[in-house]
Coordinates of C-alpha atoms in Angstrom, one line a residue:
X1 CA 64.7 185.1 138.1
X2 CA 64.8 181.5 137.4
X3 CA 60.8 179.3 137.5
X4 CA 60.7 175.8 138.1
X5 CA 60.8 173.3 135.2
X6 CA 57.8 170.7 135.8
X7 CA 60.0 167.4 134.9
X8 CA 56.5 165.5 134.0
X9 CA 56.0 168.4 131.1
X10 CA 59.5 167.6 130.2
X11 CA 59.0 164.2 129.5
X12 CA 55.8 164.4 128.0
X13 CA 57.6 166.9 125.6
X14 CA 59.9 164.4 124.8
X15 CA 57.7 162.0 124.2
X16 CA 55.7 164.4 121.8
X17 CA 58.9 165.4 119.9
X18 CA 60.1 161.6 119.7
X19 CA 56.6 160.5 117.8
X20 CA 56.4 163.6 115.7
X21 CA 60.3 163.5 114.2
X22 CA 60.1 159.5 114.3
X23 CA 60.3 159.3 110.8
X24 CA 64.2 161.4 110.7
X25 CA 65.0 160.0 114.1
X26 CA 64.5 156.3 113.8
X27 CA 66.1 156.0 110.2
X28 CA 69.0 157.8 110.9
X29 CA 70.1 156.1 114.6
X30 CA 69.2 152.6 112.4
X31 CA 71.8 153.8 110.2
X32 CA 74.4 154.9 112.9
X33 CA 73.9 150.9 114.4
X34 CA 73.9 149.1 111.3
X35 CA 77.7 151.4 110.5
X36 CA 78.5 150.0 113.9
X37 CA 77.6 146.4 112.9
X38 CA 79.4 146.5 109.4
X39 CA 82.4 147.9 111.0
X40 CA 82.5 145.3 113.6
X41 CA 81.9 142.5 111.3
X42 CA 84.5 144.1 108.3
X43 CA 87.7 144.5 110.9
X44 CA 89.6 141.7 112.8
X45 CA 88.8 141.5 116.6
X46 CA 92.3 142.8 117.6
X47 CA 91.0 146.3 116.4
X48 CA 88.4 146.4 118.4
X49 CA 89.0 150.0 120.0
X50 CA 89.1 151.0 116.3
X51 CA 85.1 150.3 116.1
X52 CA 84.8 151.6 119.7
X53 CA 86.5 154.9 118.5
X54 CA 84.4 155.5 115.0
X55 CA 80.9 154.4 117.1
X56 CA 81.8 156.6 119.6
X57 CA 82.3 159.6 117.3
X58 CA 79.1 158.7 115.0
X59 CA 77.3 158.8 118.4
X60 CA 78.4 161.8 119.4
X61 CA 77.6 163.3 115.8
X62 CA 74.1 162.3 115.9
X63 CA 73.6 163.9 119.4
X64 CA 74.7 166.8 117.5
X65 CA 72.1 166.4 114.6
X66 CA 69.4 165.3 117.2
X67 CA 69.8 169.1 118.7
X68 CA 69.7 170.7 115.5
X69 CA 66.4 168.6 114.3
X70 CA 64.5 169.9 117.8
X71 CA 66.3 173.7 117.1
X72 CA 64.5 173.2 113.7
X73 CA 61.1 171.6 114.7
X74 CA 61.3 174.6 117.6
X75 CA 60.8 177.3 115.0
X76 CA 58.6 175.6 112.3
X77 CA 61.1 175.0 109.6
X78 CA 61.9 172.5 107.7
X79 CA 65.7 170.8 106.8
X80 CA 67.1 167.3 105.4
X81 CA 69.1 165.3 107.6
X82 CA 72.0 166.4 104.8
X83 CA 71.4 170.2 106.1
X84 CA 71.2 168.8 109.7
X85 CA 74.6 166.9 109.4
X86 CA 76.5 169.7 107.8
X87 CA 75.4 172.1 110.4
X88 CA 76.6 169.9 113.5
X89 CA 79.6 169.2 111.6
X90 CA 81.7 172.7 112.5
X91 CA 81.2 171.5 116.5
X92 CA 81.9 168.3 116.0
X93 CA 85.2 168.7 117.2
X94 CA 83.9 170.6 120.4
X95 CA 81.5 168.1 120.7
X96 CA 84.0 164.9 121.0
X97 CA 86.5 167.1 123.5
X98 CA 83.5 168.1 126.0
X99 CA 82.3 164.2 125.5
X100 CA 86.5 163.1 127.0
X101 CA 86.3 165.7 129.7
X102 CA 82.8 164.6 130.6
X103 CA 83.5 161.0 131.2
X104 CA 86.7 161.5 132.5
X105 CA 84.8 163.9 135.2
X106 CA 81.4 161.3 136.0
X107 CA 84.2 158.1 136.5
X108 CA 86.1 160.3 139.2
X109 CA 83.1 161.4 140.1
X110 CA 81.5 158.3 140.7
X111 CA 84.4 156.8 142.4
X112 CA 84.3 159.5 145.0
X113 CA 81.2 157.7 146.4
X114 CA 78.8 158.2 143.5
X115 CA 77.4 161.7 144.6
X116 CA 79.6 163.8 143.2
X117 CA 79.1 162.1 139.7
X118 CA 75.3 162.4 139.8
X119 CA 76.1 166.1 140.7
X120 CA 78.2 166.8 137.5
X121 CA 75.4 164.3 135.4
X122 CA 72.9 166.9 136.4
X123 CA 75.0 170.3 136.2
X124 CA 76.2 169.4 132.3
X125 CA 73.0 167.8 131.4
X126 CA 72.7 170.4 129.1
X127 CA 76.2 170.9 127.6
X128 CA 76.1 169.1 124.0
X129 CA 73.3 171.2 122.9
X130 CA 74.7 174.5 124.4
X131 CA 77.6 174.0 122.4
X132 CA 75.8 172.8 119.6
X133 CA 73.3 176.1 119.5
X134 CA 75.2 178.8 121.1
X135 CA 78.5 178.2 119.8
X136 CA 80.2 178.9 123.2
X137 CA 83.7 176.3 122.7
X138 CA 84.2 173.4 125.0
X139 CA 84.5 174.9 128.9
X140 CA 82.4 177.8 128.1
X141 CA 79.6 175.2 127.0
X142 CA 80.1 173.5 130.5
X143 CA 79.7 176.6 132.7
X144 CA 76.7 177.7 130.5
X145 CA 75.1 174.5 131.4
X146 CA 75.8 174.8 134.6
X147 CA 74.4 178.2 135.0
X148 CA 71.4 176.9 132.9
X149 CA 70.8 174.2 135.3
X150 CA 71.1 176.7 138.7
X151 CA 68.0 177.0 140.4
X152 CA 66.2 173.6 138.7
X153 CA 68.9 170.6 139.8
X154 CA 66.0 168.5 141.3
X155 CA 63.8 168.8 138.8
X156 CA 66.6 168.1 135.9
X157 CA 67.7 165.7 138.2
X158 CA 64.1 164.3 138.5
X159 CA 64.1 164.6 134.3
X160 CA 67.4 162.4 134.0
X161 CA 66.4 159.8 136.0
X162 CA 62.9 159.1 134.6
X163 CA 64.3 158.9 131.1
X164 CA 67.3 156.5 132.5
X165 CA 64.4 154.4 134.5
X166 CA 62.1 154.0 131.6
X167 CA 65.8 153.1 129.0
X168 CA 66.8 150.2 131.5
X169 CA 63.2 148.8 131.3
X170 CA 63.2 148.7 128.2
X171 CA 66.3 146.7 127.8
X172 CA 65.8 144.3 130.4
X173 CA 62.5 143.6 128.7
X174 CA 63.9 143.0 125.3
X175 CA 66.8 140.9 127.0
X176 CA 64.1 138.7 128.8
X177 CA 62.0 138.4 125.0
X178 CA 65.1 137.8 123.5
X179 CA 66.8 135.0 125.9
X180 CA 65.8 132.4 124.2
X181 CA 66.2 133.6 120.2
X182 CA 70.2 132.4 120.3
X183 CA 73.0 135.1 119.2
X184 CA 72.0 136.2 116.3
X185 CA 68.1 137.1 117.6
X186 CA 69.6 138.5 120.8
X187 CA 72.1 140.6 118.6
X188 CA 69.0 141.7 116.3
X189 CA 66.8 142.8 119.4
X190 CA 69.7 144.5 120.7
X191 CA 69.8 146.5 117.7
X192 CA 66.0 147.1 117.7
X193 CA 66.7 148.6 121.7
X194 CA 69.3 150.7 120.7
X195 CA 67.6 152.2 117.9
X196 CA 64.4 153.3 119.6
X197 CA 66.8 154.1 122.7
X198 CA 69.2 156.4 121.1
X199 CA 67.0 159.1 120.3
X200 CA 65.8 159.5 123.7
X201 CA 68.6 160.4 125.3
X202 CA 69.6 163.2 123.1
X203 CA 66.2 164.5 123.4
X204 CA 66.3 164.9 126.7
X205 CA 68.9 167.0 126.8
X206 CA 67.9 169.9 124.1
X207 CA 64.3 169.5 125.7
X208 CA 65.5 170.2 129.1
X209 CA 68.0 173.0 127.2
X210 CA 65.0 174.7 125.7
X211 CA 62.9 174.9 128.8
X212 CA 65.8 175.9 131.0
X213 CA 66.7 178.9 128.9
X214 CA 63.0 180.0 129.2
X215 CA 62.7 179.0 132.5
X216 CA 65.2 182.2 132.8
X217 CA 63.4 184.2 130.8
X218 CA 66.2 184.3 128.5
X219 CA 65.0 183.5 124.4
X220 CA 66.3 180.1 123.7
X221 CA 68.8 180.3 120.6
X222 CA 68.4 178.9 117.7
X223 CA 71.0 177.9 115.1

């Protein structure tokens, strides 16, 4: 028996879990950008995929430590963003292979006229923290999420695409501030955008994670 998911709950949840773990959140996607910037800056331009490659598996780890910080929050106890690390750190590998499979499925996807890529968005909305909390190994993790997701698509759909809406706002507000600072103010904004950004995506998903696996009346895990 599966009960609907109220996506404006979701959101507000979101919103609630953003302003109470602000202070680990914030701080820690800050330091994920400014690694991103120093790299850039340290290595030549011809090894640019280089700094695409270690962003791109920083990011990935702190979706990782973002699930772990709601799993904690979710059952009142308390860890450093040391203990958090270190307990995302065993998936990471998981974690990078269902990120490659993932894009690889949303391009095709979205080249088949767009639909089947926001079809496979919504289905494996929920996959990173799956395999972050249950442990379940890379296409285990994506049927999970799937099966999670069964009976709510339009309302995790509806989820998705309010948190998307309100992230493009954002930036396109911060790119019309910024216009007229030059390069190195629009760089700085940028960075400011990201930071606030980043959280909210990974939120998102171990929110909607959480109130799927009650929503069939199944006890959400917790590492």
């Amino acid at each position: 028996m599966t009960r609907p998911i109220a996506p404006g709950a979701v959101v507000r949840r979101i919103c609630d879990l953003y302003k109470r773990e602000a202070g680990t959140l914030l701080p820690v996607a800050a330091a994920l950008y400014a690694i991103q910037f120093v790299i850039a800056i340290a290595l030549p331009t011809s090894l640019t995929i280089i700094v695409s490659i270690a962003f791109w598996v920083l990011a990935i780890l702190y979706q990782g430590f973002v699930v772990e910080l709601v799993s904690v929050d979710e059952s009142n106890r308390h860890a450093t963003i040391g203990e958090l690390l270190q307990a995302v750190t065993p998936v990471l590998g998981t974690l990078i292979v269902i990120s490659i499979l993932f894009a690889i499925a949303l391009i095709i996807g979205f080249i088949l006229i767009i639909i089947p890529g926001l079809i496979l968005l919504t289905i494996w909305s929920v996959v990173v923290p799956v395999a972050v909390l249950e442990r379940r190994g890379v296409f285990a993790s994506f049927g999970r999420s799937r099966e999670l997701v069964r009976g709510n698509g339009w309302n995790v759909f509806g989820v998705i695409v309010m948190v998307w809406v309100a992230a493009i706002v954002v930036s396109f507000l911060a790119a019309a501030v910024s216009a007229g600072l030059g390069h190195v103010g629009r760089d700085i904004v940028q960075w400011a955008v990201n930071v606030a950004i980043a959280p909210v995506v990974a939120l998102s998903a171990t929110v909607l994670y959480l109130e799927l696996s009650r929503a069939r009346t199944e006890p959400a895990p917790v590492a």
